[in-house]
Amino acid sequence: MKIGNTEFKSKVFLAPMAGVTDRAFRETAVSFGAAYTATEMISAKGVEMGNKESLEMLKVEKNGAPIAVQLFGNSATCMAAAAAAAAEFSPDFIDINMGCPAPKIVKGGSGSALMKEPELACEIVRAVSESVNIPVTVKIRKGWDSQHENAVQLAAMLEQAGAAAITVHGRTRQEMFSGTVDYEVIRRVKDAVKIPVIGNGDITDEASAAKMLEKTGCDAIMIGRGAFGNPWLFARINAYLNTSNMLLPPTINEKAAVMLKHIEKAVKYKGEKIAMKEARRQAAYYTKGIKGGAHYRRLISGVETYDALVEITYKMLKENL
C-alpha cells in the first residue's frame, strides 16, 4: 500500500476528526499500530487570515507514521495558499475534506457540500496539487443525499484533477452517521479509479475491518469513532489481518495507564487548562464498560487538573479490584 512514494506499515489508518485527533491522540494511536494519522480539519480561511489556532494546528510532528494536514474550504485560491503554508511544516500529505457533514461546515460551502459542486471540487484539488510537492488526497462521502449519490463519478474526476488517493465514507451527508455503511459504493469507487482507495465507516472491531476490506477491495481502512478511548483497536485489527489471531482485550489497569499517559501528553502539548477541559471527553470513552463507569464519568466531567484525574482513576482501580 503506497500513496505517492510513501509506503505504509499496515492497512489500518486513523481518520481525521475535529476536536479529537490532536497530537496526543495521534501519538497514542500510532503507538498501537495506526499506520497513518491526520490533523483535525483546519480552516483554509483561518490560515489565510493568520488565525493563531489554525496556524498552530499546521505544526505536525514526526510520530512514527506518515501524517497528513487536513484542510477545508470552498475557494481554490485560499485552499492552495493554505496548503503551501502547511507544506512548510513537512507533512507527508495534504488531505482535502469533502466529507464533513457538520451543519456549520456545509453551510459555508465546505466539507460534504463540495460534493454538490463537482467542478469546484476538482478546481480545488487541481489548485492544491499545483501548490505543493507532496501528494494531495481527498476524503468524500457516498454523496449529498439519496438523490445525489455521486461518489463514483466524483472520484474519477478528482483522480484526473490530481488526487493521489481517495477515502470514501459509505454514507451520504443526509444520513450523517445513521444507518449502516454502503460497502457497494466504496467497491464501485475502487473499480473506477487507479489510485488507492481507503474505506471508512462502521469499523469498530476485527470483523468489521475484515468485512470492509473483503466487501470493497479497498487498499486500506480508516477508523474514526471506533478509536475513541480504544487505541487498542489498531493493534487488534493488525493482529487479526496479519495472523487471524484475536488479541485479549485490555485490562482495566491497562486502560487506566494508557488513558493517563494520553492525557498527560495533552497537558504537555496544550497546557493543563485546555487539555483537562478536552480530557473530560476522552476519559469518558476510556471508562466505558468499566464497573461503576457512569459514576466515574460524572466525577471526571468536572475535573480541572491532571492530579485530580489521577486521583479519581486510582480510586476507580481500587474499587474494581
PDB file of C-alpha atoms in Angstrom, residues 7-294:
ATOM      1  CA  GLU A   7       4.698   3.197   1.910  1.00  0.00           C
ATOM      2  CA  PHE A   8       2.654   2.179   4.948  1.00  0.00           C
ATOM      3  CA  LYS A   9       3.375  -0.424   7.600  1.00  0.00           C
ATOM      4  CA  SER A  10      -0.214  -1.683   7.544  1.00  0.00           C
ATOM      5  CA  LYS A  11      -3.640  -1.034   6.068  1.00  0.00           C
ATOM      6  CA  VAL A  12      -5.101   0.424   9.262  1.00  0.00           C
ATOM      7  CA  PHE A  13      -5.388   4.227   9.325  1.00  0.00           C
ATOM      8  CA  LEU A  14      -6.670   6.783  11.841  1.00  0.00           C
ATOM      9  CA  ALA A  15      -9.315   9.147  10.474  1.00  0.00           C
ATOM     10  CA  PRO A  16      -9.027  12.904  10.923  1.00  0.00           C
ATOM     11  CA  MET A  17     -11.664  14.048  13.434  1.00  0.00           C
ATOM     12  CA  ALA A  18     -12.396  17.602  14.526  1.00  0.00           C
ATOM     13  CA  GLY A  19     -11.856  18.115  18.221  1.00  0.00           C
ATOM     14  CA  VAL A  20     -10.351  14.648  18.597  1.00  0.00           C
ATOM     15  CA  THR A  21      -7.218  13.854  16.591  1.00  0.00           C
ATOM     16  CA  ASP A  22      -4.817  16.264  18.230  1.00  0.00           C
ATOM     17  CA  ARG A  23      -1.131  15.444  18.688  1.00  0.00           C
ATOM     18  CA  ALA A  24      -1.658  13.420  21.884  1.00  0.00           C
ATOM     19  CA  PHE A  25      -4.411  11.326  20.270  1.00  0.00           C
ATOM     20  CA  ARG A  26      -2.332  10.748  17.129  1.00  0.00           C
ATOM     21  CA  GLU A  27       0.738   9.652  19.040  1.00  0.00           C
ATOM     22  CA  THR A  28      -1.338   7.280  21.150  1.00  0.00           C
ATOM     23  CA  ALA A  29      -2.902   5.712  18.046  1.00  0.00           C
ATOM     24  CA  VAL A  30       0.486   5.275  16.369  1.00  0.00           C
ATOM     25  CA  SER A  31       1.887   3.594  19.480  1.00  0.00           C
ATOM     26  CA  PHE A  32      -0.761   0.889  18.978  1.00  0.00           C
ATOM     27  CA  GLY A  33      -0.179   0.456  15.260  1.00  0.00           C
ATOM     28  CA  ALA A  34      -2.044   3.164  13.341  1.00  0.00           C
ATOM     29  CA  ALA A  35      -0.180   3.369  10.017  1.00  0.00           C
ATOM     30  CA  TYR A  36      -1.404   6.861   9.109  1.00  0.00           C
ATOM     31  CA  THR A  37      -2.706   9.849  11.013  1.00  0.00           C
ATOM     32  CA  ALA A  38      -4.107  13.250  10.110  1.00  0.00           C
ATOM     33  CA  THR A  39      -4.659  16.528  11.859  1.00  0.00           C
ATOM     34  CA  GLU A  40      -8.061  17.755  12.859  1.00  0.00           C
ATOM     35  CA  MET A  41      -9.550  19.585   9.901  1.00  0.00           C
ATOM     36  CA  ILE A  42      -8.106  23.078   9.604  1.00  0.00           C
ATOM     37  CA  SER A  43      -9.844  26.077   8.076  1.00  0.00           C
ATOM     38  CA  ALA A  44      -8.010  27.306   4.988  1.00  0.00           C
ATOM     39  CA  LYS A  45      -9.580  30.703   5.539  1.00  0.00           C
ATOM     40  CA  GLY A  46      -8.292  30.672   9.112  1.00  0.00           C
ATOM     41  CA  VAL A  47      -4.779  30.004   7.823  1.00  0.00           C
ATOM     42  CA  GLU A  48      -5.110  32.766   5.236  1.00  0.00           C
ATOM     43  CA  MET A  49      -6.252  35.248   7.893  1.00  0.00           C
ATOM     44  CA  GLY A  50      -3.458  34.275  10.276  1.00  0.00           C
ATOM     45  CA  ASN A  51      -5.720  32.749  12.902  1.00  0.00           C
ATOM     46  CA  LYS A  52      -3.440  31.635  15.731  1.00  0.00           C
ATOM     47  CA  GLU A  53      -5.248  28.348  16.401  1.00  0.00           C
ATOM     48  CA  SER A  54      -5.342  27.395  12.712  1.00  0.00           C
ATOM     49  CA  LEU A  55      -1.647  28.149  12.234  1.00  0.00           C
ATOM     50  CA  GLU A  56      -0.734  26.190  15.364  1.00  0.00           C
ATOM     51  CA  MET A  57      -2.576  23.124  14.054  1.00  0.00           C
ATOM     52  CA  LEU A  58      -0.391  23.100  10.925  1.00  0.00           C
ATOM     53  CA  LYS A  59       2.638  22.164  13.025  1.00  0.00           C
ATOM     54  CA  VAL A  60       2.748  18.410  12.603  1.00  0.00           C
ATOM     55  CA  GLU A  61       5.089  16.044  14.398  1.00  0.00           C
ATOM     56  CA  LYS A  62       7.066  13.052  13.168  1.00  0.00           C
ATOM     57  CA  ASN A  63       5.339  10.370  15.229  1.00  0.00           C
ATOM     58  CA  GLY A  64       6.454   7.172  13.534  1.00  0.00           C
ATOM     59  CA  ALA A  65       3.741   7.104  10.864  1.00  0.00           C
ATOM     60  CA  PRO A  66       3.002   9.208   7.773  1.00  0.00           C
ATOM     61  CA  ILE A  67       0.856  12.225   8.614  1.00  0.00           C
ATOM     62  CA  ALA A  68      -1.497  14.465   6.650  1.00  0.00           C
ATOM     63  CA  VAL A  69      -2.646  18.011   7.234  1.00  0.00           C
ATOM     64  CA  GLN A  70      -6.360  18.118   6.516  1.00  0.00           C
ATOM     65  CA  LEU A  71      -7.815  21.359   5.176  1.00  0.00           C
ATOM     66  CA  PHE A  72     -11.353  22.508   4.491  1.00  0.00           C
ATOM     67  CA  GLY A  73     -12.607  25.424   2.451  1.00  0.00           C
ATOM     68  CA  ASN A  74     -14.541  26.352  -0.670  1.00  0.00           C
ATOM     69  CA  SER A  75     -12.052  28.569  -2.522  1.00  0.00           C
ATOM     70  CA  ALA A  76      -9.379  27.056  -4.750  1.00  0.00           C
ATOM     71  CA  THR A  77      -7.094  30.060  -4.261  1.00  0.00           C
ATOM     72  CA  CYS A  78      -7.460  30.050  -0.499  1.00  0.00           C
ATOM     73  CA  MET A  79      -7.016  26.277  -0.246  1.00  0.00           C
ATOM     74  CA  ALA A  80      -3.884  26.384  -2.407  1.00  0.00           C
ATOM     75  CA  ALA A  81      -2.360  29.113  -0.223  1.00  0.00           C
ATOM     76  CA  ALA A  82      -3.198  27.204   2.956  1.00  0.00           C
ATOM     77  CA  ALA A  83      -1.713  24.023   1.519  1.00  0.00           C
ATOM     78  CA  ALA A  84       1.502  25.849   0.664  1.00  0.00           C
ATOM     79  CA  ALA A  85       1.657  27.177   4.243  1.00  0.00           C
ATOM     80  CA  ALA A  86       1.050  23.677   5.607  1.00  0.00           C
ATOM     81  CA  ALA A  87       3.776  22.205   3.404  1.00  0.00           C
ATOM     82  CA  GLU A  88       6.327  24.372   5.218  1.00  0.00           C
ATOM     83  CA  PHE A  89       5.917  22.031   8.213  1.00  0.00           C
ATOM     84  CA  SER A  90       6.752  18.933   6.137  1.00  0.00           C
ATOM     85  CA  PRO A  91       3.625  16.774   6.371  1.00  0.00           C
ATOM     86  CA  ASP A  92       3.563  13.712   4.139  1.00  0.00           C
ATOM     87  CA  PHE A  93       0.238  14.647   2.533  1.00  0.00           C
ATOM     88  CA  ILE A  94      -2.336  17.374   2.205  1.00  0.00           C
ATOM     89  CA  ASP A  95      -5.830  15.939   2.678  1.00  0.00           C
ATOM     90  CA  ILE A  96      -8.869  17.871   1.475  1.00  0.00           C
ATOM     91  CA  ASN A  97     -12.079  17.447   3.448  1.00  0.00           C
ATOM     92  CA  MET A  98     -15.087  16.928   1.185  1.00  0.00           C
ATOM     93  CA  GLY A  99     -16.909  14.675   3.626  1.00  0.00           C
ATOM     94  CA  CYS A 100     -17.622  16.579   6.833  1.00  0.00           C
ATOM     95  CA  PRO A 101     -21.415  16.661   7.397  1.00  0.00           C
ATOM     96  CA  ALA A 102     -21.440  19.262  10.210  1.00  0.00           C
ATOM     97  CA  PRO A 103     -24.071  21.962   9.551  1.00  0.00           C
ATOM     98  CA  LYS A 104     -21.734  24.896  10.175  1.00  0.00           C
ATOM     99  CA  ILE A 105     -19.191  23.470   7.713  1.00  0.00           C
ATOM    100  CA  VAL A 106     -21.608  22.680   4.886  1.00  0.00           C
ATOM    101  CA  LYS A 107     -23.448  25.970   5.395  1.00  0.00           C
ATOM    102  CA  GLY A 108     -20.263  27.713   4.288  1.00  0.00           C
ATOM    103  CA  GLY A 109     -19.999  25.522   1.192  1.00  0.00           C
ATOM    104  CA  SER A 110     -17.185  23.332   2.533  1.00  0.00           C
ATOM    105  CA  GLY A 111     -16.947  19.697   3.590  1.00  0.00           C
ATOM    106  CA  SER A 112     -19.557  17.445   2.016  1.00  0.00           C
ATOM    107  CA  ALA A 113     -21.247  20.474   0.397  1.00  0.00           C
ATOM    108  CA  LEU A 114     -18.475  20.294  -2.218  1.00  0.00           C
ATOM    109  CA  MET A 115     -19.970  17.029  -3.451  1.00  0.00           C
ATOM    110  CA  LYS A 116     -22.776  19.177  -4.866  1.00  0.00           C
ATOM    111  CA  GLU A 117     -20.184  21.216  -6.795  1.00  0.00           C
ATOM    112  CA  PRO A 118     -18.009  18.673  -8.683  1.00  0.00           C
ATOM    113  CA  GLU A 119     -16.330  21.278 -10.885  1.00  0.00           C
ATOM    114  CA  LEU A 120     -15.371  23.404  -7.883  1.00  0.00           C
ATOM    115  CA  ALA A 121     -14.175  20.287  -6.042  1.00  0.00           C
ATOM    116  CA  CYS A 122     -11.881  19.460  -8.959  1.00  0.00           C
ATOM    117  CA  GLU A 123     -10.700  23.055  -9.222  1.00  0.00           C
ATOM    118  CA  ILE A 124      -9.680  22.926  -5.568  1.00  0.00           C
ATOM    119  CA  VAL A 125      -7.802  19.629  -5.949  1.00  0.00           C
ATOM    120  CA  ARG A 126      -6.037  20.913  -9.045  1.00  0.00           C
ATOM    121  CA  ALA A 127      -5.007  24.166  -7.380  1.00  0.00           C
ATOM    122  CA  VAL A 128      -3.789  22.468  -4.217  1.00  0.00           C
ATOM    123  CA  SER A 129      -1.846  19.846  -6.197  1.00  0.00           C
ATOM    124  CA  GLU A 130      -0.088  22.592  -8.129  1.00  0.00           C
ATOM    125  CA  SER A 131       0.793  24.499  -4.954  1.00  0.00           C
ATOM    126  CA  VAL A 132       2.689  21.696  -3.161  1.00  0.00           C
ATOM    127  CA  ASN A 133       5.214  18.979  -3.959  1.00  0.00           C
ATOM    128  CA  ILE A 134       3.572  16.295  -1.816  1.00  0.00           C
ATOM    129  CA  PRO A 135       0.606  14.035  -2.608  1.00  0.00           C
ATOM    130  CA  VAL A 136      -2.879  15.503  -2.256  1.00  0.00           C
ATOM    131  CA  THR A 137      -5.614  13.190  -1.021  1.00  0.00           C
ATOM    132  CA  VAL A 138      -9.368  13.696  -0.652  1.00  0.00           C
ATOM    133  CA  LYS A 139     -11.987  12.413   1.777  1.00  0.00           C
ATOM    134  CA  ILE A 140     -15.533  12.179   0.391  1.00  0.00           C
ATOM    135  CA  ARG A 141     -18.871  10.587   1.194  1.00  0.00           C
ATOM    136  CA  LYS A 142     -21.294   8.461  -0.785  1.00  0.00           C
ATOM    137  CA  GLY A 143     -22.980  11.670  -1.898  1.00  0.00           C
ATOM    138  CA  TRP A 144     -25.045  14.569  -0.640  1.00  0.00           C
ATOM    139  CA  ASP A 145     -28.320  12.659  -0.305  1.00  0.00           C
ATOM    140  CA  SER A 146     -30.120   9.636  -1.727  1.00  0.00           C
ATOM    141  CA  GLN A 147     -30.927  11.564  -4.930  1.00  0.00           C
ATOM    142  CA  HIS A 148     -27.326  12.640  -5.438  1.00  0.00           C
ATOM    143  CA  GLU A 149     -25.071   9.632  -4.792  1.00  0.00           C
ATOM    144  CA  ASN A 150     -22.156  10.724  -6.968  1.00  0.00           C
ATOM    145  CA  ALA A 151     -19.097   9.318  -5.173  1.00  0.00           C
ATOM    146  CA  VAL A 152     -18.079   7.126  -8.120  1.00  0.00           C
ATOM    147  CA  GLN A 153     -18.268   9.892 -10.714  1.00  0.00           C
ATOM    148  CA  LEU A 154     -16.644  12.456  -8.437  1.00  0.00           C
ATOM    149  CA  ALA A 155     -13.801  10.117  -7.502  1.00  0.00           C
ATOM    150  CA  ALA A 156     -12.919   9.626 -11.163  1.00  0.00           C
ATOM    151  CA  MET A 157     -12.970  13.385 -11.704  1.00  0.00           C
ATOM    152  CA  LEU A 158     -10.801  14.018  -8.642  1.00  0.00           C
ATOM    153  CA  GLU A 159      -8.257  11.466  -9.855  1.00  0.00           C
ATOM    154  CA  GLN A 160      -7.981  13.364 -13.135  1.00  0.00           C
ATOM    155  CA  ALA A 161      -7.614  16.622 -11.202  1.00  0.00           C
ATOM    156  CA  GLY A 162      -4.581  15.280  -9.353  1.00  0.00           C
ATOM    157  CA  ALA A 163      -5.785  13.397  -6.277  1.00  0.00           C
ATOM    158  CA  ALA A 164      -3.274  10.745  -5.193  1.00  0.00           C
ATOM    159  CA  ALA A 165      -5.761   8.753  -3.061  1.00  0.00           C
ATOM    160  CA  ILE A 166      -9.396   8.920  -2.031  1.00  0.00           C
ATOM    161  CA  THR A 167     -11.089   7.971   1.232  1.00  0.00           C
ATOM    162  CA  VAL A 168     -14.779   7.133   0.974  1.00  0.00           C
ATOM    163  CA  HIS A 169     -17.203   7.178   3.895  1.00  0.00           C
ATOM    164  CA  GLY A 170     -20.062   4.952   2.784  1.00  0.00           C
ATOM    165  CA  ARG A 171     -22.929   7.234   3.834  1.00  0.00           C
ATOM    166  CA  THR A 172     -24.465  10.356   2.335  1.00  0.00           C
ATOM    167  CA  ARG A 173     -24.358  13.686   4.089  1.00  0.00           C
ATOM    168  CA  GLN A 174     -28.106  13.347   4.644  1.00  0.00           C
ATOM    169  CA  GLU A 175     -27.512  10.126   6.596  1.00  0.00           C
ATOM    170  CA  MET A 176     -24.800  11.753   8.768  1.00  0.00           C
ATOM    171  CA  PHE A 177     -23.768   8.725  10.911  1.00  0.00           C
ATOM    172  CA  SER A 178     -27.118   6.908  10.961  1.00  0.00           C
ATOM    173  CA  GLY A 179     -27.952   3.601   9.320  1.00  0.00           C
ATOM    174  CA  THR A 180     -25.226   1.325   8.000  1.00  0.00           C
ATOM    175  CA  VAL A 181     -22.283   1.920   5.704  1.00  0.00           C
ATOM    176  CA  ASP A 182     -22.705   1.127   1.992  1.00  0.00           C
ATOM    177  CA  TYR A 183     -19.859  -1.206   1.006  1.00  0.00           C
ATOM    178  CA  GLU A 184     -21.018  -1.385  -2.592  1.00  0.00           C
ATOM    179  CA  VAL A 185     -20.388   2.296  -3.314  1.00  0.00           C
ATOM    180  CA  ILE A 186     -16.838   2.013  -1.946  1.00  0.00           C
ATOM    181  CA  ARG A 187     -16.263  -1.040  -4.147  1.00  0.00           C
ATOM    182  CA  ARG A 188     -17.526   0.877  -7.184  1.00  0.00           C
ATOM    183  CA  VAL A 189     -15.179   3.765  -6.426  1.00  0.00           C
ATOM    184  CA  LYS A 190     -12.308   1.292  -6.167  1.00  0.00           C
ATOM    185  CA  ASP A 191     -13.232  -0.133  -9.572  1.00  0.00           C
ATOM    186  CA  ALA A 192     -13.489   3.351 -11.110  1.00  0.00           C
ATOM    187  CA  VAL A 193     -10.034   4.703 -10.240  1.00  0.00           C
ATOM    188  CA  LYS A 194      -6.410   3.589 -10.354  1.00  0.00           C
ATOM    189  CA  ILE A 195      -5.284   5.483  -7.255  1.00  0.00           C
ATOM    190  CA  PRO A 196      -5.556   3.950  -3.752  1.00  0.00           C
ATOM    191  CA  VAL A 197      -8.995   3.928  -2.131  1.00  0.00           C
ATOM    192  CA  ILE A 198      -9.451   3.876   1.640  1.00  0.00           C
ATOM    193  CA  GLY A 199     -12.715   2.563   3.081  1.00  0.00           C
ATOM    194  CA  ASN A 200     -14.288   4.350   6.046  1.00  0.00           C
ATOM    195  CA  GLY A 201     -17.359   3.786   8.192  1.00  0.00           C
ATOM    196  CA  ASP A 202     -18.579   1.376  10.885  1.00  0.00           C
ATOM    197  CA  ILE A 203     -15.145  -0.127  11.593  1.00  0.00           C
ATOM    198  CA  THR A 204     -15.314  -0.973  15.285  1.00  0.00           C
ATOM    199  CA  ASP A 205     -13.637  -4.374  15.622  1.00  0.00           C
ATOM    200  CA  GLU A 206     -11.701  -7.074  13.805  1.00  0.00           C
ATOM    201  CA  ALA A 207     -14.719  -8.494  11.992  1.00  0.00           C
ATOM    202  CA  SER A 208     -15.910  -5.138  10.633  1.00  0.00           C
ATOM    203  CA  ALA A 209     -12.370  -4.302   9.480  1.00  0.00           C
ATOM    204  CA  ALA A 210     -12.064  -7.575   7.590  1.00  0.00           C
ATOM    205  CA  LYS A 211     -15.547  -7.096   6.151  1.00  0.00           C
ATOM    206  CA  MET A 212     -14.678  -3.638   4.797  1.00  0.00           C
ATOM    207  CA  LEU A 213     -11.612  -4.997   3.028  1.00  0.00           C
ATOM    208  CA  GLU A 214     -13.416  -8.081   1.694  1.00  0.00           C
ATOM    209  CA  LYS A 215     -16.588  -6.355   0.526  1.00  0.00           C
ATOM    210  CA  THR A 216     -14.935  -3.346  -1.109  1.00  0.00           C
ATOM    211  CA  GLY A 217     -11.477  -4.463  -2.206  1.00  0.00           C
ATOM    212  CA  CYS A 218     -10.187  -1.172  -0.801  1.00  0.00           C
ATOM    213  CA  ASP A 219      -6.461  -0.652  -0.290  1.00  0.00           C
ATOM    214  CA  ALA A 220      -6.716   0.376   3.369  1.00  0.00           C
ATOM    215  CA  ILE A 221      -9.281   1.084   6.048  1.00  0.00           C
ATOM    216  CA  MET A 222      -9.756   4.231   8.105  1.00  0.00           C
ATOM    217  CA  ILE A 223     -11.015   4.123  11.685  1.00  0.00           C
ATOM    218  CA  GLY A 224     -12.891   7.058  13.156  1.00  0.00           C
ATOM    219  CA  ARG A 225     -15.301   6.880  16.087  1.00  0.00           C
ATOM    220  CA  GLY A 226     -14.304   3.280  16.845  1.00  0.00           C
ATOM    221  CA  ALA A 227     -10.956   4.552  18.137  1.00  0.00           C
ATOM    222  CA  PHE A 228     -12.458   6.795  20.836  1.00  0.00           C
ATOM    223  CA  GLY A 229     -10.961   5.587  24.108  1.00  0.00           C
ATOM    224  CA  ASN A 230      -9.868   2.467  22.271  1.00  0.00           C
ATOM    225  CA  PRO A 231      -6.385   2.781  20.712  1.00  0.00           C
ATOM    226  CA  TRP A 232      -6.005  -0.990  21.201  1.00  0.00           C
ATOM    227  CA  LEU A 233      -8.284  -1.368  18.189  1.00  0.00           C
ATOM    228  CA  PHE A 234      -5.367  -0.709  15.826  1.00  0.00           C
ATOM    229  CA  ALA A 235      -3.273  -3.469  17.374  1.00  0.00           C
ATOM    230  CA  ARG A 236      -6.212  -5.866  17.449  1.00  0.00           C
ATOM    231  CA  ILE A 237      -7.099  -5.316  13.807  1.00  0.00           C
ATOM    232  CA  ASN A 238      -3.486  -5.537  12.643  1.00  0.00           C
ATOM    233  CA  ALA A 239      -3.017  -8.804  14.518  1.00  0.00           C
ATOM    234  CA  TYR A 240      -6.204 -10.239  13.068  1.00  0.00           C
ATOM    235  CA  LEU A 241      -5.439  -9.207   9.493  1.00  0.00           C
ATOM    236  CA  ASN A 242      -1.848 -10.468   9.702  1.00  0.00           C
ATOM    237  CA  THR A 243      -2.280 -13.695  11.661  1.00  0.00           C
ATOM    238  CA  SER A 244      -6.040 -14.262  12.158  1.00  0.00           C
ATOM    239  CA  ASN A 245      -5.357 -14.134  15.902  1.00  0.00           C
ATOM    240  CA  MET A 246      -7.661 -12.306  18.313  1.00  0.00           C
ATOM    241  CA  LEU A 247      -5.763 -10.360  20.961  1.00  0.00           C
ATOM    242  CA  LEU A 248      -7.084 -10.289  24.504  1.00  0.00           C
ATOM    243  CA  PRO A 249      -8.969  -7.102  25.417  1.00  0.00           C
ATOM    244  CA  PRO A 250      -7.111  -4.634  27.653  1.00  0.00           C
ATOM    245  CA  THR A 251      -7.458  -4.985  31.391  1.00  0.00           C
ATOM    246  CA  ILE A 252      -8.807  -2.145  33.494  1.00  0.00           C
ATOM    247  CA  ASN A 253      -5.243  -1.427  34.630  1.00  0.00           C
ATOM    248  CA  GLU A 254      -4.079  -1.177  31.020  1.00  0.00           C
ATOM    249  CA  LYS A 255      -6.972   1.118  30.149  1.00  0.00           C
ATOM    250  CA  ALA A 256      -6.181   3.389  33.059  1.00  0.00           C
ATOM    251  CA  ALA A 257      -2.463   3.526  32.310  1.00  0.00           C
ATOM    252  CA  VAL A 258      -2.969   4.376  28.626  1.00  0.00           C
ATOM    253  CA  MET A 259      -5.643   6.952  29.432  1.00  0.00           C
ATOM    254  CA  LEU A 260      -3.398   8.749  31.899  1.00  0.00           C
ATOM    255  CA  LYS A 261      -0.422   8.682  29.532  1.00  0.00           C
ATOM    256  CA  HIS A 262      -2.595  10.004  26.696  1.00  0.00           C
ATOM    257  CA  ILE A 263      -3.933  12.884  28.771  1.00  0.00           C
ATOM    258  CA  GLU A 264      -0.514  13.623  30.276  1.00  0.00           C
ATOM    259  CA  LYS A 265       0.729  14.174  26.726  1.00  0.00           C
ATOM    260  CA  ALA A 266      -2.174  16.513  26.027  1.00  0.00           C
ATOM    261  CA  VAL A 267      -1.273  18.547  29.121  1.00  0.00           C
ATOM    262  CA  LYS A 268       2.311  18.771  27.908  1.00  0.00           C
ATOM    263  CA  TYR A 269       1.319  19.951  24.437  1.00  0.00           C
ATOM    264  CA  LYS A 270      -1.618  22.250  25.260  1.00  0.00           C
ATOM    265  CA  GLY A 271      -1.238  23.275  28.856  1.00  0.00           C
ATOM    266  CA  GLU A 272      -3.318  21.924  31.730  1.00  0.00           C
ATOM    267  CA  LYS A 273      -6.315  24.243  31.444  1.00  0.00           C
ATOM    268  CA  ILE A 274      -7.149  23.469  27.829  1.00  0.00           C
ATOM    269  CA  ALA A 275      -6.036  19.835  27.955  1.00  0.00           C
ATOM    270  CA  MET A 276      -8.102  18.949  31.010  1.00  0.00           C
ATOM    271  CA  LYS A 277     -11.227  20.525  29.579  1.00  0.00           C
ATOM    272  CA  GLU A 278     -10.843  18.338  26.483  1.00  0.00           C
ATOM    273  CA  ALA A 279      -9.740  15.334  28.555  1.00  0.00           C
ATOM    274  CA  ARG A 280     -13.178  15.005  30.119  1.00  0.00           C
ATOM    275  CA  ARG A 281     -14.489  13.670  26.828  1.00  0.00           C
ATOM    276  CA  GLN A 282     -11.510  11.394  26.229  1.00  0.00           C
ATOM    277  CA  ALA A 283     -11.649   9.948  29.752  1.00  0.00           C
ATOM    278  CA  ALA A 284     -15.366   9.289  29.394  1.00  0.00           C
ATOM    279  CA  TYR A 285     -14.669   6.984  26.445  1.00  0.00           C
ATOM    280  CA  TYR A 286     -11.810   5.193  28.197  1.00  0.00           C
ATOM    281  CA  THR A 287     -14.067   4.335  31.156  1.00  0.00           C
ATOM    282  CA  LYS A 288     -16.886   2.829  29.104  1.00  0.00           C
ATOM    283  CA  GLY A 289     -17.508  -0.778  30.042  1.00  0.00           C
ATOM    284  CA  ILE A 290     -15.808  -0.442  33.410  1.00  0.00           C
ATOM    285  CA  LYS A 291     -17.769  -1.366  36.529  1.00  0.00           C
ATOM    286  CA  GLY A 292     -19.070   1.850  38.055  1.00  0.00           C
ATOM    287  CA  GLY A 293     -18.035   3.740  34.904  1.00  0.00           C
ATOM    288  CA  ALA A 294     -21.060   6.030  34.930  1.00  0.00           C
TER     289      ALA A 294
END
